[in-house]
Structures are given as C-alpha cells and as structure tokens.
C-alpha cells in the first residue's frame, strides 16, 4: 500500500471523493477535476498548464494514431508489458498523460501520477476515471507520499524545467523502495554548442511574455518559420536552423504524421522551447553521479533510441535492498 501523507505535517491522509482528509475527516487538500490539489495553478509551471490543456491530445498515442509514446516508454524503461501487475508506479511531471496512457493501457501497474501544473486536468480527461490511476497536483519537492513507497519511479522530460535539478533528483530517489527502480530523462548538454541556439538566445526575453501572447505569436508566424527551416535544409544550410526560432523538426519530431498533425506538434514544441521559467540541461555523467550519490546502484546512463532516429538522454538506477 502506498501511504499518502501531508507533505507539510507528514501525517497520514485518507482519500475521499471530496479530497484528502486528516484524522478528523477534514478536507486538507480538495479533489477538483479528477485530481487531488495540493498546490495552486499559480506557479512556475503555469505555461505547462496552458500547453497541455491546449494540446491535450497531440502526443497521446490513442488519439494521434502513432506509437511514439509507447515506443519511447518501453525503450527507456526496458519493462516487459506483463511484468508490472500489482506494482506501484510513481510518475512525476505527467503533463497531459502521454505516458500515463501507456502505463494504464499496456500494463497492470497501479499509477500515482503527479504534475505541478493544471495539466492534471488534461491527464484526467485523457485517462480518467480509471481504477488504477490516482492524480495529484503537487510539487516534486513536496510529494504527498511516505518515502520509499514505490516499486518504480519515472520522470520523463521534466527535470530540466525544475528550479533545482539536483534537488529534484534527490526527491525522486527518496520515493523508490529498496529493490525498486528509478528512470529519468532530461535535456542533455551534448557539447560546447548546446546553448548556441535560438532557444537559449531568445528565452530570456520570450519567457517573460504572457503565455497566451507567446502562443499567439508562434501561431501567427509558424508557417513562415517552417518555410525558412525547410528552405535552409533544401539548400544545404540546415546548420543555420539552430538560429531559427522553431523546434528541430527533422531531429526531434516523429515521422509519418499528417501535415495538420505535424504543424500542431511544431507549435507545441516551439512553445515548449521558449515558455518555461527554467531550462537547465545537464551532462549524462553529472546526473548519473547524482543518482549514485543519493544511494542508487547499478546506475546506467545512456542515449536511448526510439521510433527510428529519435533519442532520449536516460539515467536509470536501483535502490539497494
């Protein structure tokens, strides 16, 4: 059993249809739109609330018609679909629930899914209600669970967007049971040119815009940006695209989508480039060292390929029994 606690008092809480209850059956944290709410929407992840409620279905395999999320999930975790029956899985930074859907539809794990933003509402619309899903809007630094509660802990595509990357890794390792497993991925530092990119050049300005203003700006200019990107590739100057304020279409997006799907995904990823309050890529070796520092063994750091040529910088480790 996963014990739910008040992250402030550390006392055990009980679940109810109205929220999480204390020993006096008083609602301490309310249930709203399918999730237990331990924090307000007004925090550094408000951009992700807008992003995932706007692009609710874009990356969800069962709606998109592709298998990108499924392939990525099982390539990174190396889990067998039939191996998780009865396991408790903690997913931190679930967004609209692209991996929540894979866990619920392809395994028999019990999923505790957390996001700091109002994206929990999109996740619930995509995946709830479900007997094996519990949703929480909570901070990675104040997770509402007793330490060492989970057989598996995953955090995919999130850590670079937290205020303190190392502290975030530590918070995740504390949730892993003895013998349990942690799997994380993040934006990597590839070389000295990683931050010589429009993303890091323009973010100091663009992240200060109102989120809906930035979204509107991207939508209005996306056709022109796509045309510039394709032109540079066509004339052999694709290297210049690192200075074009658009996501890397060929290297980061899955192939085989319709023109409409591709455009939607490009808008999503371009907004994701410029809107986060924090964007702090790390070296694989650095994150692997932190995971070891926090007590995990059999630590493996690698580039994991999925869906053809797409890659994810992934670190995994196990808590010693």
PDB file of C-alpha atoms in Angstrom:
ATOM      1  CA  UNK A   1       0.000   0.000   0.000  1.00  0.00           C
ATOM      2  CA  UNK A   2       1.208   3.490  -0.867  1.00  0.00           C
ATOM      3  CA  UNK A   3       0.760   5.750   2.163  1.00  0.00           C
ATOM      4  CA  UNK A   4      -0.430   9.255   1.285  1.00  0.00           C
ATOM      5  CA  UNK A   5       0.806  11.958   3.636  1.00  0.00           C
ATOM      6  CA  UNK A   6       0.528  15.679   4.167  1.00  0.00           C
ATOM      7  CA  UNK A   7       3.891  16.955   2.855  1.00  0.00           C
ATOM      8  CA  UNK A   8       3.796  19.717   5.476  1.00  0.00           C
ATOM      9  CA  UNK A   9       2.821  17.876   8.671  1.00  0.00           C
ATOM     10  CA  UNK A  10       3.984  14.437   7.436  1.00  0.00           C
ATOM     11  CA  UNK A  11       0.793  12.954   8.892  1.00  0.00           C
ATOM     12  CA  UNK A  12      -1.128  10.278   7.041  1.00  0.00           C
ATOM     13  CA  UNK A  13      -4.102  11.369   4.955  1.00  0.00           C
ATOM     14  CA  UNK A  14      -7.147   9.448   3.773  1.00  0.00           C
ATOM     15  CA  UNK A  15      -8.625   9.577   0.285  1.00  0.00           C
ATOM     16  CA  UNK A  16     -12.229  10.577  -0.308  1.00  0.00           C
ATOM     17  CA  UNK A  17     -14.334  11.808  -3.222  1.00  0.00           C
ATOM     18  CA  UNK A  18     -14.020  15.355  -1.904  1.00  0.00           C
ATOM     19  CA  UNK A  19     -10.277  15.330  -1.250  1.00  0.00           C
ATOM     20  CA  UNK A  20      -7.560  14.175   1.122  1.00  0.00           C
ATOM     21  CA  UNK A  21      -8.753  14.011   4.745  1.00  0.00           C
ATOM     22  CA  UNK A  22      -6.882  14.396   8.035  1.00  0.00           C
ATOM     23  CA  UNK A  23      -7.507  12.350  11.181  1.00  0.00           C
ATOM     24  CA  UNK A  24     -10.587  14.493  11.902  1.00  0.00           C
ATOM     25  CA  UNK A  25     -12.038  13.753   8.455  1.00  0.00           C
ATOM     26  CA  UNK A  26     -11.465  17.356   7.435  1.00  0.00           C
ATOM     27  CA  UNK A  27     -10.548  18.040   3.812  1.00  0.00           C
ATOM     28  CA  UNK A  28      -6.955  19.231   3.838  1.00  0.00           C
ATOM     29  CA  UNK A  29      -6.453  19.136   0.076  1.00  0.00           C
ATOM     30  CA  UNK A  30      -9.504  19.176  -2.215  1.00  0.00           C
ATOM     31  CA  UNK A  31     -10.317  16.954  -5.163  1.00  0.00           C
ATOM     32  CA  UNK A  32     -11.003  19.034  -8.264  1.00  0.00           C
ATOM     33  CA  UNK A  33     -11.498  17.874 -11.841  1.00  0.00           C
ATOM     34  CA  UNK A  34     -10.138  14.423 -11.129  1.00  0.00           C
ATOM     35  CA  UNK A  35      -7.016  15.339  -9.132  1.00  0.00           C
ATOM     36  CA  UNK A  36      -6.087  15.928  -5.518  1.00  0.00           C
ATOM     37  CA  UNK A  37      -4.882  19.549  -5.417  1.00  0.00           C
ATOM     38  CA  UNK A  38      -2.009  20.257  -3.032  1.00  0.00           C
ATOM     39  CA  UNK A  39      -0.874  23.439  -4.787  1.00  0.00           C
ATOM     40  CA  UNK A  40      -2.430  26.294  -6.738  1.00  0.00           C
ATOM     41  CA  UNK A  41      -2.154  26.747 -10.507  1.00  0.00           C
ATOM     42  CA  UNK A  42      -0.242  30.000  -9.999  1.00  0.00           C
ATOM     43  CA  UNK A  43       3.334  28.733 -10.014  1.00  0.00           C
ATOM     44  CA  UNK A  44       6.361  28.484 -12.295  1.00  0.00           C
ATOM     45  CA  UNK A  45       4.684  25.768 -14.393  1.00  0.00           C
ATOM     46  CA  UNK A  46       1.669  27.827 -15.471  1.00  0.00           C
ATOM     47  CA  UNK A  47       2.983  27.686 -19.053  1.00  0.00           C
ATOM     48  CA  UNK A  48       2.689  23.899 -18.991  1.00  0.00           C
ATOM     49  CA  UNK A  49      -0.876  24.147 -17.753  1.00  0.00           C
ATOM     50  CA  UNK A  50      -1.706  26.207 -20.832  1.00  0.00           C
ATOM     51  CA  UNK A  51       0.401  23.983 -23.104  1.00  0.00           C
ATOM     52  CA  UNK A  52      -1.095  20.654 -22.151  1.00  0.00           C
ATOM     53  CA  UNK A  53      -4.668  21.851 -21.841  1.00  0.00           C
ATOM     54  CA  UNK A  54      -4.323  23.402 -25.306  1.00  0.00           C
ATOM     55  CA  UNK A  55      -2.587  20.400 -26.884  1.00  0.00           C
ATOM     56  CA  UNK A  56      -4.432  17.837 -24.797  1.00  0.00           C
ATOM     57  CA  UNK A  57      -4.436  15.011 -27.366  1.00  0.00           C
ATOM     58  CA  UNK A  58      -1.444  15.847 -29.566  1.00  0.00           C
ATOM     59  CA  UNK A  59       1.052  13.414 -28.011  1.00  0.00           C
ATOM     60  CA  UNK A  60      -1.452  10.786 -26.857  1.00  0.00           C
ATOM     61  CA  UNK A  61      -0.988   7.636 -28.935  1.00  0.00           C
ATOM     62  CA  UNK A  62      -4.608   6.536 -28.782  1.00  0.00           C
ATOM     63  CA  UNK A  63      -5.647   9.820 -30.417  1.00  0.00           C
ATOM     64  CA  UNK A  64      -2.677  10.571 -32.682  1.00  0.00           C
ATOM     65  CA  UNK A  65      -2.669   7.216 -34.436  1.00  0.00           C
ATOM     66  CA  UNK A  66       1.065   6.685 -33.946  1.00  0.00           C
ATOM     67  CA  UNK A  67       3.039   4.733 -31.333  1.00  0.00           C
ATOM     68  CA  UNK A  68       5.741   7.256 -30.461  1.00  0.00           C
ATOM     69  CA  UNK A  69       4.915   7.419 -26.758  1.00  0.00           C
ATOM     70  CA  UNK A  70       4.634   3.645 -26.438  1.00  0.00           C
ATOM     71  CA  UNK A  71       7.942   3.045 -28.213  1.00  0.00           C
ATOM     72  CA  UNK A  72       9.742   5.684 -26.181  1.00  0.00           C
ATOM     73  CA  UNK A  73       8.308   4.488 -22.876  1.00  0.00           C
ATOM     74  CA  UNK A  74       9.281   0.836 -23.253  1.00  0.00           C
ATOM     75  CA  UNK A  75      12.637   1.645 -24.875  1.00  0.00           C
ATOM     76  CA  UNK A  76      13.596   3.814 -21.904  1.00  0.00           C
ATOM     77  CA  UNK A  77      12.166   1.690 -19.109  1.00  0.00           C
ATOM     78  CA  UNK A  78      13.069  -1.712 -20.637  1.00  0.00           C
ATOM     79  CA  UNK A  79       9.998  -3.050 -18.863  1.00  0.00           C
ATOM     80  CA  UNK A  80       8.017  -6.000 -20.138  1.00  0.00           C
ATOM     81  CA  UNK A  81       4.347  -5.184 -20.528  1.00  0.00           C
ATOM     82  CA  UNK A  82       3.266  -8.128 -18.399  1.00  0.00           C
ATOM     83  CA  UNK A  83       5.792  -7.572 -15.617  1.00  0.00           C
ATOM     84  CA  UNK A  84       4.143  -4.755 -13.643  1.00  0.00           C
ATOM     85  CA  UNK A  85       0.972  -6.357 -12.318  1.00  0.00           C
ATOM     86  CA  UNK A  86       0.428  -5.103  -8.782  1.00  0.00           C
ATOM     87  CA  UNK A  87       3.438  -2.762  -8.919  1.00  0.00           C
ATOM     88  CA  UNK A  88       3.147   0.788  -7.639  1.00  0.00           C
ATOM     89  CA  UNK A  89       4.454   3.324 -10.172  1.00  0.00           C
ATOM     90  CA  UNK A  90       5.067   6.991  -9.422  1.00  0.00           C
ATOM     91  CA  UNK A  91       5.079   9.267 -12.453  1.00  0.00           C
ATOM     92  CA  UNK A  92       6.267  12.823 -11.781  1.00  0.00           C
ATOM     93  CA  UNK A  93       5.624  15.511 -14.382  1.00  0.00           C
ATOM     94  CA  UNK A  94       2.900  13.711 -16.285  1.00  0.00           C
ATOM     95  CA  UNK A  95       1.653  16.627 -18.400  1.00  0.00           C
ATOM     96  CA  UNK A  96      -1.348  15.629 -20.487  1.00  0.00           C
ATOM     97  CA  UNK A  97      -0.727  11.968 -19.658  1.00  0.00           C
ATOM     98  CA  UNK A  98       1.067  10.608 -22.726  1.00  0.00           C
ATOM     99  CA  UNK A  99       2.929   8.049 -20.608  1.00  0.00           C
ATOM    100  CA  UNK A 100       0.060   7.659 -18.136  1.00  0.00           C
ATOM    101  CA  UNK A 101      -1.960   6.288 -21.057  1.00  0.00           C
ATOM    102  CA  UNK A 102       0.775   3.800 -21.950  1.00  0.00           C
ATOM    103  CA  UNK A 103       1.076   2.561 -18.360  1.00  0.00           C
ATOM    104  CA  UNK A 104      -2.672   2.181 -17.942  1.00  0.00           C
ATOM    105  CA  UNK A 105      -3.338   0.603 -21.346  1.00  0.00           C
ATOM    106  CA  UNK A 106      -0.301  -1.661 -21.658  1.00  0.00           C
ATOM    107  CA  UNK A 107       0.487  -2.733 -18.088  1.00  0.00           C
ATOM    108  CA  UNK A 108      -1.403  -3.650 -14.930  1.00  0.00           C
ATOM    109  CA  UNK A 109       0.505  -1.273 -12.662  1.00  0.00           C
ATOM    110  CA  UNK A 110      -1.130   0.993 -10.110  1.00  0.00           C
ATOM    111  CA  UNK A 111      -0.249   4.525 -11.210  1.00  0.00           C
ATOM    112  CA  UNK A 112       0.240   7.558  -8.987  1.00  0.00           C
ATOM    113  CA  UNK A 113       0.645  10.459 -11.385  1.00  0.00           C
ATOM    114  CA  UNK A 114       1.850  13.919 -10.330  1.00  0.00           C
ATOM    115  CA  UNK A 115       2.159  17.258 -12.073  1.00  0.00           C
ATOM    116  CA  UNK A 116       2.796  20.715 -10.622  1.00  0.00           C
ATOM    117  CA  UNK A 117       0.574  22.404 -13.199  1.00  0.00           C
ATOM    118  CA  UNK A 118      -3.096  22.343 -14.133  1.00  0.00           C
ATOM    119  CA  UNK A 119      -2.117  19.791 -16.807  1.00  0.00           C
ATOM    120  CA  UNK A 120      -3.537  17.226 -14.374  1.00  0.00           C
ATOM    121  CA  UNK A 121      -6.921  18.219 -15.796  1.00  0.00           C
ATOM    122  CA  UNK A 122      -5.854  17.257 -19.318  1.00  0.00           C
ATOM    123  CA  UNK A 123      -4.458  13.983 -17.977  1.00  0.00           C
ATOM    124  CA  UNK A 124      -7.766  13.206 -16.296  1.00  0.00           C
ATOM    125  CA  UNK A 125      -9.718  13.986 -19.459  1.00  0.00           C
ATOM    126  CA  UNK A 126      -7.405  11.698 -21.423  1.00  0.00           C
ATOM    127  CA  UNK A 127      -7.108   8.830 -18.943  1.00  0.00           C
ATOM    128  CA  UNK A 128      -9.680   9.076 -16.185  1.00  0.00           C
ATOM    129  CA  UNK A 129     -11.563   7.955 -14.369  1.00  0.00           C
ATOM    130  CA  UNK A 130      -9.572   4.745 -14.040  1.00  0.00           C
ATOM    131  CA  UNK A 131      -9.418   2.236 -11.182  1.00  0.00           C
ATOM    132  CA  UNK A 132      -5.616   2.118 -11.320  1.00  0.00           C
ATOM    133  CA  UNK A 133      -4.997   5.880 -11.640  1.00  0.00           C
ATOM    134  CA  UNK A 134      -4.631   8.458  -8.871  1.00  0.00           C
ATOM    135  CA  UNK A 135      -3.801  12.039  -9.896  1.00  0.00           C
ATOM    136  CA  UNK A 136      -2.127  14.691  -7.765  1.00  0.00           C
ATOM    137  CA  UNK A 137      -1.246  18.311  -8.418  1.00  0.00           C
ATOM    138  CA  UNK A 138       1.825  18.663  -6.236  1.00  0.00           C
ATOM    139  CA  UNK A 139       5.432  19.812  -6.177  1.00  0.00           C
ATOM    140  CA  UNK A 140       8.312  17.444  -6.848  1.00  0.00           C
ATOM    141  CA  UNK A 141       9.871  18.823  -3.657  1.00  0.00           C
ATOM    142  CA  UNK A 142       6.801  18.114  -1.526  1.00  0.00           C
ATOM    143  CA  UNK A 143       5.421  14.841  -2.783  1.00  0.00           C
ATOM    144  CA  UNK A 144       2.445  13.580  -0.748  1.00  0.00           C
ATOM    145  CA  UNK A 145       3.784  10.082  -0.195  1.00  0.00           C
ATOM    146  CA  UNK A 146       5.716   8.304   2.502  1.00  0.00           C
ATOM    147  CA  UNK A 147       9.334   7.802   1.468  1.00  0.00           C
ATOM    148  CA  UNK A 148      10.328   4.511  -0.176  1.00  0.00           C
ATOM    149  CA  UNK A 149       6.751   3.779  -1.270  1.00  0.00           C
ATOM    150  CA  UNK A 150       7.153   2.879  -4.944  1.00  0.00           C
ATOM    151  CA  UNK A 151       8.376  -0.098  -6.938  1.00  0.00           C
ATOM    152  CA  UNK A 152       9.053   2.150  -9.933  1.00  0.00           C
ATOM    153  CA  UNK A 153       9.595   5.911 -10.204  1.00  0.00           C
ATOM    154  CA  UNK A 154       9.708   7.643 -13.587  1.00  0.00           C
ATOM    155  CA  UNK A 155      10.248  11.265 -14.561  1.00  0.00           C
ATOM    156  CA  UNK A 156      10.493  11.841 -18.295  1.00  0.00           C
ATOM    157  CA  UNK A 157      11.155  15.195 -19.951  1.00  0.00           C
ATOM    158  CA  UNK A 158      10.718  17.222 -16.770  1.00  0.00           C
ATOM    159  CA  UNK A 159      13.826  17.711 -14.641  1.00  0.00           C
ATOM    160  CA  UNK A 160      15.419  20.460 -16.720  1.00  0.00           C
ATOM    161  CA  UNK A 161      12.327  22.571 -16.051  1.00  0.00           C
ATOM    162  CA  UNK A 162      12.622  22.468 -12.234  1.00  0.00           C
ATOM    163  CA  UNK A 163      14.329  25.188 -10.162  1.00  0.00           C
ATOM    164  CA  UNK A 164      16.938  22.840  -8.676  1.00  0.00           C
ATOM    165  CA  UNK A 165      17.804  19.869 -10.887  1.00  0.00           C
ATOM    166  CA  UNK A 166      19.907  18.054  -8.292  1.00  0.00           C
ATOM    167  CA  UNK A 167      17.342  18.515  -5.506  1.00  0.00           C
ATOM    168  CA  UNK A 168      14.682  17.189  -7.883  1.00  0.00           C
ATOM    169  CA  UNK A 169      16.729  14.038  -8.495  1.00  0.00           C
ATOM    170  CA  UNK A 170      17.115  13.568  -4.758  1.00  0.00           C
ATOM    171  CA  UNK A 171      13.364  13.958  -4.194  1.00  0.00           C
ATOM    172  CA  UNK A 172      12.710  11.204  -6.735  1.00  0.00           C
ATOM    173  CA  UNK A 173      15.277   8.783  -5.303  1.00  0.00           C
ATOM    174  CA  UNK A 174      13.647   9.132  -1.876  1.00  0.00           C
ATOM    175  CA  UNK A 175      10.415   7.718  -3.269  1.00  0.00           C
ATOM    176  CA  UNK A 176      11.984   4.448  -4.501  1.00  0.00           C
ATOM    177  CA  UNK A 177      11.509   1.290  -2.437  1.00  0.00           C
ATOM    178  CA  UNK A 178      14.510  -0.875  -1.572  1.00  0.00           C
ATOM    179  CA  UNK A 179      14.905  -3.021  -4.669  1.00  0.00           C
ATOM    180  CA  UNK A 180      12.868  -0.524  -6.683  1.00  0.00           C
ATOM    181  CA  UNK A 181      13.895   1.361  -9.791  1.00  0.00           C
ATOM    182  CA  UNK A 182      14.232   4.988 -10.895  1.00  0.00           C
ATOM    183  CA  UNK A 183      14.204   6.061 -14.552  1.00  0.00           C
ATOM    184  CA  UNK A 184      14.665   9.685 -15.598  1.00  0.00           C
ATOM    185  CA  UNK A 185      15.430  11.581 -18.764  1.00  0.00           C
ATOM    186  CA  UNK A 186      16.243  15.205 -19.477  1.00  0.00           C
ATOM    187  CA  UNK A 187      17.650  17.714 -21.937  1.00  0.00           C
ATOM    188  CA  UNK A 188      21.369  16.937 -22.255  1.00  0.00           C
ATOM    189  CA  UNK A 189      24.450  19.033 -22.765  1.00  0.00           C
ATOM    190  CA  UNK A 190      25.907  17.459 -25.892  1.00  0.00           C
ATOM    191  CA  UNK A 191      28.870  19.785 -26.461  1.00  0.00           C
ATOM    192  CA  UNK A 192      30.006  23.400 -26.154  1.00  0.00           C
ATOM    193  CA  UNK A 193      27.490  24.425 -28.822  1.00  0.00           C
ATOM    194  CA  UNK A 194      24.397  23.147 -26.964  1.00  0.00           C
ATOM    195  CA  UNK A 195      23.402  26.632 -25.829  1.00  0.00           C
ATOM    196  CA  UNK A 196      24.457  28.350 -29.046  1.00  0.00           C
ATOM    197  CA  UNK A 197      20.885  28.108 -30.192  1.00  0.00           C
ATOM    198  CA  UNK A 198      17.874  30.357 -30.703  1.00  0.00           C
ATOM    199  CA  UNK A 199      16.228  28.607 -27.781  1.00  0.00           C
ATOM    200  CA  UNK A 200      18.761  29.882 -25.264  1.00  0.00           C
ATOM    201  CA  UNK A 201      19.407  33.178 -27.047  1.00  0.00           C
ATOM    202  CA  UNK A 202      15.738  34.237 -27.119  1.00  0.00           C
ATOM    203  CA  UNK A 203      14.368  32.555 -23.979  1.00  0.00           C
ATOM    204  CA  UNK A 204      15.423  35.367 -21.586  1.00  0.00           C
ATOM    205  CA  UNK A 205      13.062  37.671 -23.497  1.00  0.00           C
ATOM    206  CA  UNK A 206      10.317  35.328 -24.695  1.00  0.00           C
ATOM    207  CA  UNK A 207       9.741  33.579 -21.372  1.00  0.00           C
ATOM    208  CA  UNK A 208       8.757  36.958 -19.919  1.00  0.00           C
ATOM    209  CA  UNK A 209       5.840  37.342 -22.314  1.00  0.00           C
ATOM    210  CA  UNK A 210       2.382  36.393 -21.166  1.00  0.00           C
ATOM    211  CA  UNK A 211       1.919  32.760 -22.096  1.00  0.00           C
ATOM    212  CA  UNK A 212      -1.117  33.334 -24.289  1.00  0.00           C
ATOM    213  CA  UNK A 213       0.738  36.184 -26.045  1.00  0.00           C
ATOM    214  CA  UNK A 214       3.674  33.897 -26.789  1.00  0.00           C
ATOM    215  CA  UNK A 215       1.349  31.169 -28.041  1.00  0.00           C
ATOM    216  CA  UNK A 216      -0.392  33.645 -30.346  1.00  0.00           C
ATOM    217  CA  UNK A 217       2.946  34.949 -31.626  1.00  0.00           C
ATOM    218  CA  UNK A 218       4.096  31.441 -32.515  1.00  0.00           C
ATOM    219  CA  UNK A 219       0.814  30.569 -34.250  1.00  0.00           C
ATOM    220  CA  UNK A 220       0.901  33.742 -36.353  1.00  0.00           C
ATOM    221  CA  UNK A 221       4.456  33.111 -37.553  1.00  0.00           C
ATOM    222  CA  UNK A 222       4.650  29.320 -37.711  1.00  0.00           C
ATOM    223  CA  UNK A 223       4.117  28.982 -41.476  1.00  0.00           C
ATOM    224  CA  UNK A 224       6.940  31.417 -42.187  1.00  0.00           C
ATOM    225  CA  UNK A 225       9.252  29.686 -39.711  1.00  0.00           C
ATOM    226  CA  UNK A 226       8.522  26.259 -41.202  1.00  0.00           C
ATOM    227  CA  UNK A 227       9.235  27.626 -44.691  1.00  0.00           C
ATOM    228  CA  UNK A 228      12.593  29.069 -43.557  1.00  0.00           C
ATOM    229  CA  UNK A 229      13.509  25.794 -41.845  1.00  0.00           C
ATOM    230  CA  UNK A 230      12.705  23.737 -44.959  1.00  0.00           C
ATOM    231  CA  UNK A 231      14.484  26.196 -47.269  1.00  0.00           C
ATOM    232  CA  UNK A 232      17.685  26.004 -45.224  1.00  0.00           C
ATOM    233  CA  UNK A 233      17.569  22.214 -45.333  1.00  0.00           C
ATOM    234  CA  UNK A 234      16.913  22.206 -49.072  1.00  0.00           C
ATOM    235  CA  UNK A 235      19.928  24.399 -49.946  1.00  0.00           C
ATOM    236  CA  UNK A 236      22.275  22.521 -47.627  1.00  0.00           C
ATOM    237  CA  UNK A 237      22.374  25.128 -44.858  1.00  0.00           C
ATOM    238  CA  UNK A 238      20.452  23.174 -42.251  1.00  0.00           C
ATOM    239  CA  UNK A 239      23.034  24.164 -39.620  1.00  0.00           C
ATOM    240  CA  UNK A 240      21.545  27.668 -39.708  1.00  0.00           C
ATOM    241  CA  UNK A 241      18.262  26.328 -38.335  1.00  0.00           C
ATOM    242  CA  UNK A 242      19.693  26.382 -34.827  1.00  0.00           C
ATOM    243  CA  UNK A 243      19.227  30.175 -35.085  1.00  0.00           C
ATOM    244  CA  UNK A 244      15.665  29.970 -36.418  1.00  0.00           C
ATOM    245  CA  UNK A 245      13.144  30.211 -33.530  1.00  0.00           C
ATOM    246  CA  UNK A 246      11.429  26.910 -34.190  1.00  0.00           C
ATOM    247  CA  UNK A 247      11.848  23.365 -32.887  1.00  0.00           C
ATOM    248  CA  UNK A 248      14.164  20.988 -34.752  1.00  0.00           C
ATOM    249  CA  UNK A 249      11.543  19.375 -36.957  1.00  0.00           C
ATOM    250  CA  UNK A 250      13.605  16.595 -38.528  1.00  0.00           C
ATOM    251  CA  UNK A 251      15.629  15.510 -35.495  1.00  0.00           C
ATOM    252  CA  UNK A 252      13.086  15.760 -32.691  1.00  0.00           C
ATOM    253  CA  UNK A 253       9.669  15.061 -34.196  1.00  0.00           C
ATOM    254  CA  UNK A 254       8.345  11.666 -35.297  1.00  0.00           C
ATOM    255  CA  UNK A 255       7.951  10.934 -38.987  1.00  0.00           C
ATOM    256  CA  UNK A 256       4.742   9.805 -40.675  1.00  0.00           C
ATOM    257  CA  UNK A 257       2.355  12.437 -39.356  1.00  0.00           C
ATOM    258  CA  UNK A 258      -0.161  14.280 -41.468  1.00  0.00           C
ATOM    259  CA  UNK A 259       0.589  17.908 -42.340  1.00  0.00           C
ATOM    260  CA  UNK A 260      -2.012  19.056 -39.810  1.00  0.00           C
ATOM    261  CA  UNK A 261      -0.620  16.854 -37.042  1.00  0.00           C
ATOM    262  CA  UNK A 262       2.930  17.956 -37.788  1.00  0.00           C
ATOM    263  CA  UNK A 263       2.038  21.645 -37.648  1.00  0.00           C
ATOM    264  CA  UNK A 264       0.263  21.186 -34.313  1.00  0.00           C
ATOM    265  CA  UNK A 265       3.269  19.308 -32.881  1.00  0.00           C
ATOM    266  CA  UNK A 266       5.652  22.027 -34.150  1.00  0.00           C
ATOM    267  CA  UNK A 267       3.616  24.766 -32.444  1.00  0.00           C
ATOM    268  CA  UNK A 268       3.557  22.706 -29.250  1.00  0.00           C
ATOM    269  CA  UNK A 269       7.316  22.052 -29.237  1.00  0.00           C
ATOM    270  CA  UNK A 270       8.185  25.627 -30.184  1.00  0.00           C
ATOM    271  CA  UNK A 271       6.058  26.959 -27.315  1.00  0.00           C
ATOM    272  CA  UNK A 272       7.763  24.373 -25.100  1.00  0.00           C
ATOM    273  CA  UNK A 273      11.160  25.770 -26.152  1.00  0.00           C
ATOM    274  CA  UNK A 274      10.536  29.343 -25.116  1.00  0.00           C
ATOM    275  CA  UNK A 275       7.886  29.402 -22.388  1.00  0.00           C
ATOM    276  CA  UNK A 276       9.398  27.514 -19.392  1.00  0.00           C
ATOM    277  CA  UNK A 277      10.658  29.542 -16.458  1.00  0.00           C
ATOM    278  CA  UNK A 278      13.576  27.109 -16.131  1.00  0.00           C
ATOM    279  CA  UNK A 279      15.562  25.217 -18.756  1.00  0.00           C
ATOM    280  CA  UNK A 280      18.725  23.682 -17.357  1.00  0.00           C
ATOM    281  CA  UNK A 281      20.254  20.870 -19.449  1.00  0.00           C
ATOM    282  CA  UNK A 282      22.833  18.595 -17.812  1.00  0.00           C
ATOM    283  CA  UNK A 283      25.541  16.149 -18.805  1.00  0.00           C
ATOM    284  CA  UNK A 284      24.628  12.473 -18.615  1.00  0.00           C
ATOM    285  CA  UNK A 285      27.678  11.808 -16.442  1.00  0.00           C
ATOM    286  CA  UNK A 286      26.673  14.542 -13.975  1.00  0.00           C
ATOM    287  CA  UNK A 287      23.163  13.212 -13.450  1.00  0.00           C
ATOM    288  CA  UNK A 288      24.442   9.632 -13.161  1.00  0.00           C
ATOM    289  CA  UNK A 289      26.839  10.796 -10.424  1.00  0.00           C
ATOM    290  CA  UNK A 290      23.973  12.455  -8.531  1.00  0.00           C
ATOM    291  CA  UNK A 291      21.859   9.306  -8.709  1.00  0.00           C
ATOM    292  CA  UNK A 292      24.767   7.320  -7.222  1.00  0.00           C
ATOM    293  CA  UNK A 293      25.298   9.998  -4.565  1.00  0.00           C
ATOM    294  CA  UNK A 294      21.693   9.562  -3.446  1.00  0.00           C
ATOM    295  CA  UNK A 295      22.147   5.844  -2.876  1.00  0.00           C
ATOM    296  CA  UNK A 296      21.147   4.090  -6.079  1.00  0.00           C
ATOM    297  CA  UNK A 297      23.190   1.251  -7.532  1.00  0.00           C
ATOM    298  CA  UNK A 298      23.507  -0.385 -10.954  1.00  0.00           C
ATOM    299  CA  UNK A 299      23.315   3.115 -12.408  1.00  0.00           C
ATOM    300  CA  UNK A 300      23.249   3.265 -16.191  1.00  0.00           C
ATOM    301  CA  UNK A 301      23.445   6.448 -18.275  1.00  0.00           C
ATOM    302  CA  UNK A 302      22.802   6.139 -21.999  1.00  0.00           C
ATOM    303  CA  UNK A 303      21.279   7.594 -25.117  1.00  0.00           C
ATOM    304  CA  UNK A 304      18.122   5.586 -25.760  1.00  0.00           C
ATOM    305  CA  UNK A 305      16.822   5.449 -29.335  1.00  0.00           C
ATOM    306  CA  UNK A 306      13.151   5.069 -30.120  1.00  0.00           C
ATOM    307  CA  UNK A 307      10.924   5.498 -33.167  1.00  0.00           C
ATOM    308  CA  UNK A 308      13.774   5.425 -35.638  1.00  0.00           C
ATOM    309  CA  UNK A 309      16.275   8.203 -35.081  1.00  0.00           C
ATOM    310  CA  UNK A 310      14.762   9.947 -32.030  1.00  0.00           C
ATOM    311  CA  UNK A 311      16.874   9.862 -28.884  1.00  0.00           C
ATOM    312  CA  UNK A 312      16.482  10.479 -25.165  1.00  0.00           C
ATOM    313  CA  UNK A 313      19.238  11.007 -22.580  1.00  0.00           C
ATOM    314  CA  UNK A 314      18.281   8.488 -19.923  1.00  0.00           C
ATOM    315  CA  UNK A 315      19.596   7.568 -16.467  1.00  0.00           C
ATOM    316  CA  UNK A 316      18.347   4.577 -14.526  1.00  0.00           C
ATOM    317  CA  UNK A 317      19.253   3.076 -11.184  1.00  0.00           C
ATOM    318  CA  UNK A 318      18.076   0.703  -8.466  1.00  0.00           C
ATOM    319  CA  UNK A 319      17.801   1.220  -4.716  1.00  0.00           C
ATOM    320  CA  UNK A 320      19.809  -1.372  -2.844  1.00  0.00           C
ATOM    321  CA  UNK A 321      17.731  -3.835  -0.806  1.00  0.00           C
TER     322      UNK A 321
END
